[in-house]
Tab-separated table of C-alpha atoms and ligand atoms in Angstrom:
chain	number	residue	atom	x	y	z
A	1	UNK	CA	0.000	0.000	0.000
A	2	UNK	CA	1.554	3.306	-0.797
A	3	UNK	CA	-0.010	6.980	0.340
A	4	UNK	CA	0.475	9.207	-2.484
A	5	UNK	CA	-2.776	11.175	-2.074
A	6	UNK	CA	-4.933	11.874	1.159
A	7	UNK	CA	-7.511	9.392	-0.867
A	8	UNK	CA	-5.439	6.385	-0.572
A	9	UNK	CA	-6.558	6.090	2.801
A	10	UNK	CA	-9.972	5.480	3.684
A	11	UNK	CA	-12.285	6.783	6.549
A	12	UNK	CA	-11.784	3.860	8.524
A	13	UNK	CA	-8.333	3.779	8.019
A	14	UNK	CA	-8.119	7.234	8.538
A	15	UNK	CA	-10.175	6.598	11.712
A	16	UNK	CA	-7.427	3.571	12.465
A	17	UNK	CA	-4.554	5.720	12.376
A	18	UNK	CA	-5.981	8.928	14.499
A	19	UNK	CA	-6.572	6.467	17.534
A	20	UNK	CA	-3.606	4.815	17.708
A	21	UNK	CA	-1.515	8.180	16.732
A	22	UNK	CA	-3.578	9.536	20.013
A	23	UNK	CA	-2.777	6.104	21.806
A	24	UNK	CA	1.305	6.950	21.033
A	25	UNK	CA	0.932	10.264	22.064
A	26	UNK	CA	-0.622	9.955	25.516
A	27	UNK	CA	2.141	7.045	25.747
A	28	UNK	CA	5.034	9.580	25.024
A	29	UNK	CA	3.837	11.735	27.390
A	30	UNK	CA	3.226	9.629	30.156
A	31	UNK	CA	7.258	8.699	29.529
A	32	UNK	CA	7.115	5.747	27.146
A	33	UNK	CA	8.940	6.364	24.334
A	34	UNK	CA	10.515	2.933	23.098
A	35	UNK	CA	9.042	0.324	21.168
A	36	UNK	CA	9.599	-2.520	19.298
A	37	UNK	CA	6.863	-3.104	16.474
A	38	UNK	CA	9.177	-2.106	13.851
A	39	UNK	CA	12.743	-3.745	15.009
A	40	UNK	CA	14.342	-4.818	11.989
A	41	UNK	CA	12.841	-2.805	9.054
A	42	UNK	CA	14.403	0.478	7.536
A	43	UNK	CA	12.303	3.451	6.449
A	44	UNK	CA	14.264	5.445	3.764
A	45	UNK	CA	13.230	9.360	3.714
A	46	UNK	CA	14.577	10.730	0.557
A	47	UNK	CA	14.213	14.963	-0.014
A	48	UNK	CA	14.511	16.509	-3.351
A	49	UNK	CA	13.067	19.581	-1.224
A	50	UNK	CA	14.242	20.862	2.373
A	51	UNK	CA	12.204	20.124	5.287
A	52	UNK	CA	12.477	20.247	9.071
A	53	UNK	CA	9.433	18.747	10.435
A	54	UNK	CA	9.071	16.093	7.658
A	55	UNK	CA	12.844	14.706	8.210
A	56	UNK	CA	13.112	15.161	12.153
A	57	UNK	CA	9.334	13.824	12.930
A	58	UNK	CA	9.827	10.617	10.309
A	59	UNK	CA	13.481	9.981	11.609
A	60	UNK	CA	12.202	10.272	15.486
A	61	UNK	CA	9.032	7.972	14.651
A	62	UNK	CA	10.827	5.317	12.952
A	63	UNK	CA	13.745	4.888	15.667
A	64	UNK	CA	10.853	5.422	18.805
A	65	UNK	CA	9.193	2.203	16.566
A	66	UNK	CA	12.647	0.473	17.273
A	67	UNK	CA	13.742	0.693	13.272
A	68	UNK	CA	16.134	2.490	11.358
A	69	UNK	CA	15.957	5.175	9.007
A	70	UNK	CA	18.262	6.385	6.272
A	71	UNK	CA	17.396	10.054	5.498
A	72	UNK	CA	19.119	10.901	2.089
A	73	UNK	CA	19.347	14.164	-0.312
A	74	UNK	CA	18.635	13.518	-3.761
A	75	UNK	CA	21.688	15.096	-4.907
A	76	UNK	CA	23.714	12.472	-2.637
A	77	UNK	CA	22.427	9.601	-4.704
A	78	UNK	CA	23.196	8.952	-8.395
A	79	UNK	CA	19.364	10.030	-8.874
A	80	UNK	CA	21.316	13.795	-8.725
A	81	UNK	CA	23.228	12.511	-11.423
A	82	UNK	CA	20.466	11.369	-13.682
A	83	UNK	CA	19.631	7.795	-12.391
A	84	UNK	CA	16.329	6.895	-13.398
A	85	UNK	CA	13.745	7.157	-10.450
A	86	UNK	CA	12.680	3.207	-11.871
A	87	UNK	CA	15.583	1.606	-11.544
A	88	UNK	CA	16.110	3.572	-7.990
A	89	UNK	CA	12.774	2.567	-6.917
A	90	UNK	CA	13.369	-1.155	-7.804
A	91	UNK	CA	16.879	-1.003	-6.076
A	92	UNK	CA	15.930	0.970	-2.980
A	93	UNK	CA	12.973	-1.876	-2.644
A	94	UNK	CA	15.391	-4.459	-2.219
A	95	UNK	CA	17.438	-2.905	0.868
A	96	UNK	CA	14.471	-1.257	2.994
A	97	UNK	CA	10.790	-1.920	4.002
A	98	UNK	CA	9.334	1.429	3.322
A	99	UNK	CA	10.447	4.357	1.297
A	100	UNK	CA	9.192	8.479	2.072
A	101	UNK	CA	10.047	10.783	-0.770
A	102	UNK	CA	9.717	14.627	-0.720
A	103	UNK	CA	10.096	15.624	-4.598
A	104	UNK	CA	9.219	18.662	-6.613
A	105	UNK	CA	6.883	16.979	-8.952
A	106	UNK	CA	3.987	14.437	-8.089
A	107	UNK	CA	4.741	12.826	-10.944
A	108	UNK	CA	7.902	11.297	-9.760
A	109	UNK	CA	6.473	9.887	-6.612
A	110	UNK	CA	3.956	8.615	-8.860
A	111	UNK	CA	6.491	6.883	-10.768
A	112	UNK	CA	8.651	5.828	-7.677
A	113	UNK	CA	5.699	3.810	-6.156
A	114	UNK	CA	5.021	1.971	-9.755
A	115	UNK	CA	8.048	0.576	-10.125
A	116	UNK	CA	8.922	0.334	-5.897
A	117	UNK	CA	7.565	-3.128	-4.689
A	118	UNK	CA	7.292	-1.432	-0.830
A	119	UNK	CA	5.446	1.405	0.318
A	120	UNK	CA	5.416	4.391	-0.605
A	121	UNK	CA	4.449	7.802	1.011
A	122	UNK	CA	4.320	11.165	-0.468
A	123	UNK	CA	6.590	13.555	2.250
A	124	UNK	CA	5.301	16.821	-0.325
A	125	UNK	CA	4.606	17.303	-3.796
A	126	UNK	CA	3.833	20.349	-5.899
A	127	UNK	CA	0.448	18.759	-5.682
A	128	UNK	CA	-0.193	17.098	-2.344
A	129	UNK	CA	0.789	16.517	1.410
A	130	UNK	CA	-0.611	13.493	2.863
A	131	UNK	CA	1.300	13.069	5.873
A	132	UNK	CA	0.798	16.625	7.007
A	133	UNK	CA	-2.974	16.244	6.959
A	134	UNK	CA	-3.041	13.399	8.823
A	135	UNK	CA	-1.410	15.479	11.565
A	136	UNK	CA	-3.952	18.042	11.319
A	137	UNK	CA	-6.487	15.965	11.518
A	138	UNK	CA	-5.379	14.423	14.732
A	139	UNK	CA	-5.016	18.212	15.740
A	140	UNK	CA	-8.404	19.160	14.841
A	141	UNK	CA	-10.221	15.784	16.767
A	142	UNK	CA	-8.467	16.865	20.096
A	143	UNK	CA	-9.556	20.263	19.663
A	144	UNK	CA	-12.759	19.971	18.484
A	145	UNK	CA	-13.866	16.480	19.868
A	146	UNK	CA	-14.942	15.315	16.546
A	147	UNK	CA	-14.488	15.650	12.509
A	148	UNK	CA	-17.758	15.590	11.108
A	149	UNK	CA	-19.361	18.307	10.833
A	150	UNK	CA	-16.421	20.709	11.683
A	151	UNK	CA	-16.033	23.980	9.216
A	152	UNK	CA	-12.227	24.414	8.464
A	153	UNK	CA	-11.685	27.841	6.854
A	154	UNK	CA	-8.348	28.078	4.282
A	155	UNK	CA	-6.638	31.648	3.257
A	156	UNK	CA	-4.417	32.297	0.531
A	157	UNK	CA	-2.915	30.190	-1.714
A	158	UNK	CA	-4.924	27.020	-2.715
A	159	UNK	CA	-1.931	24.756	-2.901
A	160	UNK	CA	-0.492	20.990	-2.069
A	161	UNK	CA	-1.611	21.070	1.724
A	162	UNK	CA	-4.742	22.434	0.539
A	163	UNK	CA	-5.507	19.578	-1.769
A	164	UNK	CA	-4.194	17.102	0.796
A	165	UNK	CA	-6.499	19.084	3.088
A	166	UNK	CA	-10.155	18.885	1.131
A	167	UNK	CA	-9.344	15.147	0.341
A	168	UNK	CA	-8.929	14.948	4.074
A	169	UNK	CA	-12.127	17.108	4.979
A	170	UNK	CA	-13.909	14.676	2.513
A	171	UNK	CA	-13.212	11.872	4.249
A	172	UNK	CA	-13.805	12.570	7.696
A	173	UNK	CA	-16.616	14.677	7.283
A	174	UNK	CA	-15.482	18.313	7.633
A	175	UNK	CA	-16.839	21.088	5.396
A	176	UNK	CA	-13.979	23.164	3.863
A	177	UNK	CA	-14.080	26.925	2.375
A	178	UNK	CA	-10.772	28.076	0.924
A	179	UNK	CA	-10.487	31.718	0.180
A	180	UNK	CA	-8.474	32.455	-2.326
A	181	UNK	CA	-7.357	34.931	-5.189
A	182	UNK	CA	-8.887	34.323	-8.832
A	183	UNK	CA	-6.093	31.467	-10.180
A	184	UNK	CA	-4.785	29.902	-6.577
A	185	UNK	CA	-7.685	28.151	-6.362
A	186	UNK	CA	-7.424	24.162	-5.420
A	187	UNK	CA	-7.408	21.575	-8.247
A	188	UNK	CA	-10.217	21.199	-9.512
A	189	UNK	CA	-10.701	17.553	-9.866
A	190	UNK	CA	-9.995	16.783	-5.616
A	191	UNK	CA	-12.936	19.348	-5.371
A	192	UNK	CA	-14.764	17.375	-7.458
A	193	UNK	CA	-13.822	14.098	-6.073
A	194	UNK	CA	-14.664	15.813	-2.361
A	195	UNK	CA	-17.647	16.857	-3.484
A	196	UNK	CA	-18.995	13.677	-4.735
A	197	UNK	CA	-18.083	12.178	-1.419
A	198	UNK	CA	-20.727	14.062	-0.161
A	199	UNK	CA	-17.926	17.089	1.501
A	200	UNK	CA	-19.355	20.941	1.102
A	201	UNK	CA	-16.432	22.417	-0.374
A	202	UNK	CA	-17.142	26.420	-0.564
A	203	UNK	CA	-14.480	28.773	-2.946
A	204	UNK	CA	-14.640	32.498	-2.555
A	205	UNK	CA	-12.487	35.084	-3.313
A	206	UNK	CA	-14.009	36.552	0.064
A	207	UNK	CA	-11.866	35.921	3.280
A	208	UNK	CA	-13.790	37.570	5.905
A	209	UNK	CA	-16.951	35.122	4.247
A	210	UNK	CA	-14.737	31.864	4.324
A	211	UNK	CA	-13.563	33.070	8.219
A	212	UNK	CA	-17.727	33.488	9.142
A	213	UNK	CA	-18.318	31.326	12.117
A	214	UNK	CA	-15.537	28.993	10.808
A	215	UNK	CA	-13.932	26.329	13.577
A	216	UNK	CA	-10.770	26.172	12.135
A	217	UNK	CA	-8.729	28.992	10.450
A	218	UNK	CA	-5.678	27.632	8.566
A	219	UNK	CA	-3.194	29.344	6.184
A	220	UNK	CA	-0.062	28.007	4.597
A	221	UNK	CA	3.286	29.706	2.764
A	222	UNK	CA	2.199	32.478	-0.010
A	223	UNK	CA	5.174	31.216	-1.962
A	224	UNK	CA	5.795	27.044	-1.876
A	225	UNK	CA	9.064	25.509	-2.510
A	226	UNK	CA	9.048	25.357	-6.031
A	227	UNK	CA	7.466	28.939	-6.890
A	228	UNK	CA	10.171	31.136	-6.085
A	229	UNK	CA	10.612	32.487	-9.294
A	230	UNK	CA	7.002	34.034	-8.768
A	231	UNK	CA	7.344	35.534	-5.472
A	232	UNK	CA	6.857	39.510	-6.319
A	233	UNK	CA	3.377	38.714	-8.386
A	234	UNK	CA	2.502	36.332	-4.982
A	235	UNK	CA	2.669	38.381	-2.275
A	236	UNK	CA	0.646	41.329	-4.054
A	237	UNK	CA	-1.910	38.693	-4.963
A	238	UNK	CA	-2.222	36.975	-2.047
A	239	UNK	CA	-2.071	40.601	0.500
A	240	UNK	CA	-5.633	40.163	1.067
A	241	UNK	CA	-5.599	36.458	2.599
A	242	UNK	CA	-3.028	37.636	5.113
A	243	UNK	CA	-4.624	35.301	8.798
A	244	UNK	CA	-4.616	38.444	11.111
A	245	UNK	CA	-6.767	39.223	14.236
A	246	UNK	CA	-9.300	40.851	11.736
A	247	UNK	CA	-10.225	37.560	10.118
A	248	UNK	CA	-9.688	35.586	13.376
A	249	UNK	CA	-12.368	38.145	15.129
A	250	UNK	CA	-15.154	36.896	12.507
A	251	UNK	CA	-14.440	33.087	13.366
A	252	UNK	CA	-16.354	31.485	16.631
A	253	UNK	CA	-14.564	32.235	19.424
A	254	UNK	CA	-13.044	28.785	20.164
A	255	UNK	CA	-11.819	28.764	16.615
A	256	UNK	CA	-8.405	27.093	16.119
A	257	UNK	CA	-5.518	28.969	14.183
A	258	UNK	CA	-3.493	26.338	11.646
A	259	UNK	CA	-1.035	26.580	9.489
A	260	UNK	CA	1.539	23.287	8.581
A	261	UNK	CA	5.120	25.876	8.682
A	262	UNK	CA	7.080	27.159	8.169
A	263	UNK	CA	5.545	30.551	8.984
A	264	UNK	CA	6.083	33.696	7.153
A	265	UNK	CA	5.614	36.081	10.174
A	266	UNK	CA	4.089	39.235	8.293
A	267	UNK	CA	3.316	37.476	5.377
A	268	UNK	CA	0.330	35.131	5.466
A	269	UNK	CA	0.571	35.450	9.256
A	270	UNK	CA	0.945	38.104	11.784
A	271	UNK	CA	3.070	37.605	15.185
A	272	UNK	CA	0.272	38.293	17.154
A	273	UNK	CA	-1.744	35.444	15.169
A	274	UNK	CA	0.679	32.672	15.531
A	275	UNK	CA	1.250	33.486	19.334
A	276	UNK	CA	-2.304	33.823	20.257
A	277	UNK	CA	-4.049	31.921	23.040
A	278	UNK	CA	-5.773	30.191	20.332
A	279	UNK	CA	-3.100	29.058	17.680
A	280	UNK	CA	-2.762	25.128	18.012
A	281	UNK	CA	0.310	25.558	15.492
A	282	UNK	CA	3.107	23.944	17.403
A	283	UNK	CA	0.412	21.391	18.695
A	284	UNK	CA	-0.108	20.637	14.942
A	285	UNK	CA	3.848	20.550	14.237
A	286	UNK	CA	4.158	17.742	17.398
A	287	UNK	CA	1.407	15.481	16.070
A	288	UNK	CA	3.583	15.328	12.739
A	289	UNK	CA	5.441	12.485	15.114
A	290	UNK	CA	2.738	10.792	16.644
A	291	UNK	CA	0.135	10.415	13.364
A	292	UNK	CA	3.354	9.137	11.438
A	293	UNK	CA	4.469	6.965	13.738
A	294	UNK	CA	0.734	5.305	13.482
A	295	UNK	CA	1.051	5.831	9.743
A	296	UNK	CA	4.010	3.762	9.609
A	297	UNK	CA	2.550	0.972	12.049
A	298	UNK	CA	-0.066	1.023	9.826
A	299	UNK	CA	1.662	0.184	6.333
A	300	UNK	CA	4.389	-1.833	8.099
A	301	UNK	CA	2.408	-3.763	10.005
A	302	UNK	CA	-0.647	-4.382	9.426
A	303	UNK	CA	-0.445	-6.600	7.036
A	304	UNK	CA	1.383	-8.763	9.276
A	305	UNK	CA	-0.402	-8.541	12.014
A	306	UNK	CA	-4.103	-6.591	11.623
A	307	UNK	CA	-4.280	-5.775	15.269
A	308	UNK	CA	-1.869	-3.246	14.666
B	401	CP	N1	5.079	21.079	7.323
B	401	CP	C1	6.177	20.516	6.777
B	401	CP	O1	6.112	19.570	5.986
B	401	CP	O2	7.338	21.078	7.186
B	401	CP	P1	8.779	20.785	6.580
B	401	CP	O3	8.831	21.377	5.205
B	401	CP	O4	9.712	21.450	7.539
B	401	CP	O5	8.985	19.300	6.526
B	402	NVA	N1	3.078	24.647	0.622
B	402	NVA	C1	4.378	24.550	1.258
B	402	NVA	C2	4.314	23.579	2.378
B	402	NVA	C3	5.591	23.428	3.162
B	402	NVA	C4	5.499	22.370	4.202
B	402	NVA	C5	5.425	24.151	0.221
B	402	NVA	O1	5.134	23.290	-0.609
B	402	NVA	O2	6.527	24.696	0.247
C-alpha cells in the first residue's frame, strides 16, 4: 500500500490511524517512548526539497518504533546525477521496508511507487501533502472532539496542503471553504472528487466570508518551494488572505488557528496570530510524530499482524 494522495486512505483507516496516533501520544507523554513493532525494518526518507518537520518527525518515529531510518538528499544519490527514479525505486525496494520521498513533482512519486515493490508515502509534492494532513487531523479531533461536521476555513494560496487538506475534509466529514485569489484556487478535480463524497467544499475570493463562524482557520506559505521564481506577483496577490486578528475576530470564538510551517511572520501570518491563546500551530507541528508513527505501524504492520 503506498499513500500518495490523502484518498489512498480510507475513513476507517483514517479513523485507524488517528486512535492509535492519540494512543502513542498519551504514551510519550506519560514517559514511554521505546518500542519494538518495527525492530528490523528500515524506512528510507529521501528529499529533493528541504524540510524540518518532515525529516526530524519521520526519523524520530521510525527509531521510537525500534527501526532504522536512512534520510538521504537527492543530490547524494546517483538520482542527482540522472539515475532513473525506476531503476532507484526497484533497487531501494530491495534494501528497505518502506520508502518516504519529498520531490518537486507528483509525478515522480507517482512513478517511484510503480516501479517500488514497498510502500510508498508522499513527504510533499507540488500537488499534495498526505502526511501533514493526517497530523492536522489528529489536531483538529483533540480540539474539536470530533471531525464531522467541523467547518475548516483556508486563506491564501490554494496549494499541495490544501488539496491534501479537502481530500482529508472529505473523508472525515469536515466542510472546507478556501479563500483564495482568482487562479490559486485548489485543483479542480480533488474538489470534485470531495464533493462527490458528499464534503461541502465552498471557494470564494471573500476571506472575511470563508472566516464566518468557521472552527478552524488555517493558512499556509504564499510562496511554496518550487514557486520562487514568482514571489513579487505572490505576495501582491495573495495581501488580502493575510490570517490576522481581523479575520480571526469573525471566526467562533473557540476557533483554532493552523497553518503546517514554516511561517512567514508578516506574510500570510501576523506575530500576534501565531502566538495567540488560540493558535494550536506547534500542537499541529508535534502530532507530525505521533500520526506518522501510526502511519508507519499502519503500512508496516498491518499486514502482518491486523491488530496493529
Ligand atoms: N510542514 C512541513 O512539511 O514542514 P517541513 O517542510 O519542515 O517538513
Ligand atoms: N506549501 C508549502 C508547504 C511546506 C510544508 C510548500 O510546498 O513549500
Amino acid at each position: 500500500m503506498d499513500i500518495i494522495s490523502s484518498f489512498d486512505l480510507s475513513s476507517a483507516e483514517i479513523e485507524a490511524i488517528l486512535g492509535k496516533a492519540t494512543e502513542l501520544k498519551k504514551e510519550r507523554k506519560e514517559g514511554e517512548k521505546a518500542r519494538t513493532d518495527c525492530a528490523g525494518k528500515t524506512l528510507a526518507l529521501i528529499f529533493e526539497k528541504p524540510s524540518t518537520r518532515t525529516r526530524v518527525s519521520f526519523e524520530v518515529a521510525m527509531l521510537e518504533l525500534g527501526g532504522h531510518v536512512l534520510s538521504l538528499n537527492w543530490n547524494e544519490l546517483q538520482l542527482g546525477r540522472g539515475e532513473r527514479i525506476r531503476e532507484t525505486a526497484m533497487v531501494l525496494s530491495s534494501y528497505v521496508d518502506a520508502v518516504m520521498i519529498r520531490a518537486y513533482s507528483h509525478a515522480t512519486v507517482e512513478e517511484f511507487a510503480h516501479y517500488a515493490s514497498i510502500p510508498v508515502i508522499n513527504g510533499l509534492t507540488d500537488f499534495e501533502h498526505p502526511c501533514q494532513i493526517l497530523a492536522d487531523l489528529q489536531t483538529i479531533r483533540e480540539y474539536k472532539q470530533k471531525l464531522k461536521g467541523v467547518t475548516v476555513a483556508w486563506f491564501g494560496d490554494g496549494n499541495n496542503v490544501c488539496n491534501s487538506l479537502i481530500g482529508g475534509a472529505a473523508l472525515t466529514g469536515m466542510n472546507i471553504r478556501v479563500a483564495c485569489p482568482k487562479g490559486y484556487e485548489p485543483n479542480a478535480e480533488i474538489i470534485e472528487r470531495a464533493k462527490k463524497m458528499g464534503c461541502e467544499v465552498a471557494i470564494t475570493a471573500d476571506p472575511a466570508e470563508a472566516a464566518a463562524d468557521a472552527d478552524v482557520l488555517y493558512t499556509d506559505v504564499w510562496v511554496s518551494m518550487g514557486d520562487e521564481a514568482e514571489r513579487e506577483q505572490r505576495m501582491k496577490d495573495l495581501q488580502p488572505y493575510q490570517l490576522n486578528a481581523d479575520l480571526v475576530n469573525r471566526a467562533k470564538d473557540d476557533a483554532i488557528i493552523m497553518h503546517c510551517m514554516p511561517v512567514h511572520i508578516g506574510e500570510e501570518m501576523t506575530e500576534a496570530v501565531l502566538n495567540s491563546a488560540n493558535s494550536v500551530i506547534f500542537e499541529q507541528a508535534e502530532n507530525r510524530l505521533h500520526a506518522q508513527k501510526a502511519l508507519l505501524l499502519h503500512l508496516l504492520l498491518s499486514q502482518e499482524n491486523p491488530n496493529c
